[in-house]
């Protein structure tokens, strides 16, 4: 009875099932590989798009910053012009204060017997000329100026007396107005 058993169809069916399973597994592996390669390509393309968007954004920001940087020389020029205007205004304000300061200072400097004919103020430099009744009056004028905390660099330029003893003595002098009061001993003095 064993001689009559045919094992060939059973083997053929086994090989057929094996080939089908192998084909299905090979097809599944191919499908999985295609899916993996496709999804990898899709992820790669997505990352490239994201990076391209970032690069575009960076380029836009760079162009905005370059536009702002191109304005810096113009802004520096405007700043310099404003600083010049401010210095002119500051100088004008100082000049206004000097005139007020000089007019407030003169009555305390000029003693009786001295008469001023001309006063000129250039910046902080004050030049004046006039007549005095005696050398003592002119000495008092110089002493008052030297003791004032608002005056420095007092200079008498000329003293001219006519041969007539009754005539007044003509003089020319100058001094510099101090920006802030100063005293030799560090304390403030009153004029």
GROMACS .gro file of C-alpha atoms in nm:
model
  191
    1UNK     CA    1   0.000   0.000   0.000
    2UNK     CA    2   0.280   0.228   0.053
    3UNK     CA    3   0.384   0.174  -0.298
    4UNK     CA    4   0.066   0.325  -0.418
    5UNK     CA    5   0.095   0.657  -0.223
    6UNK     CA    6   0.182   0.944  -0.453
    7UNK     CA    7   0.363   1.223  -0.269
    8UNK     CA    8   0.424   1.445  -0.574
    9UNK     CA    9   0.093   1.640  -0.568
   10UNK     CA   10   0.133   1.707  -0.196
   11UNK     CA   11   0.489   1.833  -0.253
   12UNK     CA   12   0.375   2.041  -0.547
   13UNK     CA   13   0.097   2.194  -0.338
   14UNK     CA   14   0.349   2.270  -0.060
   15UNK     CA   15   0.588   2.428  -0.304
   16UNK     CA   16   0.300   2.625  -0.457
   17UNK     CA   17   0.193   2.755  -0.113
   18UNK     CA   18   0.556   2.834  -0.033
   19UNK     CA   19   0.591   3.029  -0.361
   20UNK     CA   20   0.265   3.216  -0.289
   21UNK     CA   21   0.381   3.309   0.062
   22UNK     CA   22   0.720   3.408  -0.074
   23UNK     CA   23   0.552   3.621  -0.346
   24UNK     CA   24   0.322   3.783  -0.090
   25UNK     CA   25   0.612   3.851   0.143
   26UNK     CA   26   0.823   3.982  -0.143
   27UNK     CA   27   0.534   4.200  -0.264
   28UNK     CA   28   0.471   4.325   0.089
   29UNK     CA   29   0.842   4.402   0.131
   30UNK     CA   30   0.840   4.588  -0.201
   31UNK     CA   31   0.527   4.781  -0.097
   32UNK     CA   32   0.681   4.862   0.243
   33UNK     CA   33   1.009   4.965   0.075
   34UNK     CA   34   0.821   5.186  -0.175
   35UNK     CA   35   0.621   5.337   0.112
   36UNK     CA   36   0.939   5.399   0.314
   37UNK     CA   37   1.122   5.553   0.019
   38UNK     CA   38   0.815   5.760  -0.072
   39UNK     CA   39   0.759   5.883   0.284
   40UNK     CA   40   1.133   5.951   0.320
   41UNK     CA   41   1.128   6.152  -0.002
   42UNK     CA   42   0.815   6.332   0.112
   43UNK     CA   43   0.976   6.415   0.451
   44UNK     CA   44   1.294   6.528   0.275
   45UNK     CA   45   1.092   6.754   0.041
   46UNK     CA   46   0.897   6.890   0.337
   47UNK     CA   47   1.221   6.971   0.523
   48UNK     CA   48   1.359   7.137   0.208
   49UNK     CA   49   1.043   7.350   0.181
   50UNK     CA   50   1.067   7.448   0.548
   51UNK     CA   51   1.436   7.538   0.512
   52UNK     CA   52   1.364   7.725   0.190
   53UNK     CA   53   1.098   7.926   0.376
   54UNK     CA   54   1.347   8.000   0.654
   55UNK     CA   55   1.610   8.109   0.401
   56UNK     CA   56   1.357   8.335   0.229
   57UNK     CA   57   1.263   8.490   0.563
   58UNK     CA   58   1.631   8.545   0.649
   59UNK     CA   59   1.693   8.708   0.311
   60UNK     CA   60   1.394   8.939   0.368
   61UNK     CA   61   1.524   9.036   0.711
   62UNK     CA   62   1.873   9.092   0.569
   63UNK     CA   63   1.732   9.323   0.302
   64UNK     CA   64   1.533   9.514   0.566
   65UNK     CA   65   1.847   9.552   0.780
   66UNK     CA   66   2.054   9.659   0.478
   67UNK     CA   67   1.793   9.927   0.402
   68UNK     CA   68   1.815  10.046   0.762
   69UNK     CA   69   2.195  10.041   0.750
   70UNK     CA   70   2.194  10.245   0.430
   71UNK     CA   71   2.007  10.517   0.625
   72UNK     CA   72   2.280  10.541   0.893
   73UNK     CA   73   2.506  10.787   0.706
   74UNK     CA   74   2.209  11.014   0.642
   75UNK     CA   75   2.106  10.989   1.006
   76UNK     CA   76   2.464  11.066   1.116
   77UNK     CA   77   2.458  11.376   0.894
   78UNK     CA   78   2.127  11.484   1.049
   79UNK     CA   79   2.266  11.419   1.397
   80UNK     CA   80   2.575  11.632   1.325
   81UNK     CA   81   2.353  11.912   1.192
   82UNK     CA   82   2.137  11.895   1.507
   83UNK     CA   83   2.445  11.904   1.730
   84UNK     CA   84   2.573  12.212   1.546
   85UNK     CA   85   2.235  12.381   1.589
   86UNK     CA   86   2.234  12.293   1.958
   87UNK     CA   87   2.582  12.437   2.005
   88UNK     CA   88   2.476  12.760   1.829
   89UNK     CA   89   2.169  12.783   2.053
   90UNK     CA   90   2.384  12.715   2.360
   91UNK     CA   91   2.629  12.987   2.256
   92UNK     CA   92   2.340  13.232   2.205
   93UNK     CA   93   2.201  13.145   2.549
   94UNK     CA   94   2.543  13.198   2.707
   95UNK     CA   95   2.571  13.532   2.528
   96UNK     CA   96   2.234  13.643   2.661
   97UNK     CA   97   2.342  13.548   3.012
   98UNK     CA   98   2.672  13.736   2.966
   99UNK     CA   99   2.494  14.060   2.877
  100UNK     CA  100   2.266  14.032   3.179
  101UNK     CA  101   2.559  13.935   3.397
  102UNK     CA  102   2.768  14.229   3.271
  103UNK     CA  103   2.490  14.483   3.321
  104UNK     CA  104   2.430  14.354   3.673
  105UNK     CA  105   2.803  14.356   3.748
  106UNK     CA  106   2.900  14.705   3.626
  107UNK     CA  107   2.738  14.913   3.902
  108UNK     CA  108   2.942  14.727   4.163
  109UNK     CA  109   3.268  14.759   3.968
  110UNK     CA  110   3.262  15.124   3.859
  111UNK     CA  111   3.322  15.364   4.152
  112UNK     CA  112   3.213  15.727   4.170
  113UNK     CA  113   3.445  15.948   3.972
  114UNK     CA  114   3.486  15.699   3.684
  115UNK     CA  115   3.274  15.746   3.372
  116UNK     CA  116   3.245  15.479   3.101
  117UNK     CA  117   3.224  15.599   2.740
  118UNK     CA  118   3.226  15.268   2.553
  119UNK     CA  119   3.162  14.902   2.643
  120UNK     CA  120   3.190  14.608   2.402
  121UNK     CA  121   3.122  14.241   2.471
  122UNK     CA  122   3.266  13.975   2.239
  123UNK     CA  123   3.196  13.625   2.368
  124UNK     CA  124   3.324  13.649   2.725
  125UNK     CA  125   3.574  13.929   2.655
  126UNK     CA  126   3.465  14.276   2.778
  127UNK     CA  127   3.649  14.587   2.655
  128UNK     CA  128   3.565  14.929   2.792
  129UNK     CA  129   3.699  15.280   2.785
  130UNK     CA  130   3.617  15.597   2.970
  131UNK     CA  131   3.743  15.877   3.190
  132UNK     CA  132   3.834  15.900   3.551
  133UNK     CA  133   3.878  16.195   3.787
  134UNK     CA  134   4.201  16.056   3.942
  135UNK     CA  135   4.441  15.764   3.941
  136UNK     CA  136   4.290  15.657   4.273
  137UNK     CA  137   3.948  15.615   4.114
  138UNK     CA  138   4.100  15.402   3.838
  139UNK     CA  139   4.286  15.194   4.098
  140UNK     CA  140   3.955  15.138   4.279
  141UNK     CA  141   3.798  15.024   3.950
  142UNK     CA  142   4.078  14.771   3.897
  143UNK     CA  143   4.065  14.651   4.260
  144UNK     CA  144   3.687  14.603   4.240
  145UNK     CA  145   3.726  14.403   3.917
  146UNK     CA  146   4.002  14.184   4.057
  147UNK     CA  147   3.803  14.109   4.373
  148UNK     CA  148   3.488  14.014   4.183
  149UNK     CA  149   3.416  13.643   4.156
  150UNK     CA  150   3.263  13.698   3.809
  151UNK     CA  151   3.568  13.867   3.655
  152UNK     CA  152   3.911  13.730   3.561
  153UNK     CA  153   4.212  13.844   3.357
  154UNK     CA  154   4.170  14.214   3.433
  155UNK     CA  155   4.400  14.426   3.214
  156UNK     CA  156   4.452  14.804   3.193
  157UNK     CA  157   4.563  14.883   2.838
  158UNK     CA  158   4.624  15.256   2.852
  159UNK     CA  159   4.602  15.557   3.081
  160UNK     CA  160   4.635  15.899   2.916
  161UNK     CA  161   4.630  16.233   3.096
  162UNK     CA  162   4.630  16.561   2.915
  163UNK     CA  163   4.879  16.827   3.024
  164UNK     CA  164   4.588  17.017   3.173
  165UNK     CA  165   4.570  16.911   3.540
  166UNK     CA  166   4.196  16.981   3.552
  167UNK     CA  167   4.118  16.735   3.266
  168UNK     CA  168   3.990  16.383   3.327
  169UNK     CA  169   4.220  16.083   3.277
  170UNK     CA  170   4.130  15.870   2.974
  171UNK     CA  171   4.174  15.493   3.003
  172UNK     CA  172   4.112  15.164   2.818
  173UNK     CA  173   4.077  14.830   2.996
  174UNK     CA  174   3.942  14.479   2.950
  175UNK     CA  175   3.848  14.170   3.146
  176UNK     CA  176   3.692  13.827   3.088
  177UNK     CA  177   3.356  13.730   3.235
  178UNK     CA  178   3.381  13.406   3.430
  179UNK     CA  179   3.129  13.133   3.343
  180UNK     CA  180   3.091  13.044   3.708
  181UNK     CA  181   3.200  13.227   4.018
  182UNK     CA  182   3.546  13.137   4.144
  183UNK     CA  183   3.738  13.249   4.445
  184UNK     CA  184   4.096  13.203   4.548
  185UNK     CA  185   4.015  13.039   4.880
  186UNK     CA  186   3.742  12.806   4.746
  187UNK     CA  187   3.457  12.990   4.922
  188UNK     CA  188   3.206  13.210   4.743
  189UNK     CA  189   3.222  13.583   4.803
  190UNK     CA  190   2.956  13.845   4.762
  191UNK     CA  191   3.030  14.154   4.546
   0.00000   0.00000   0.00000
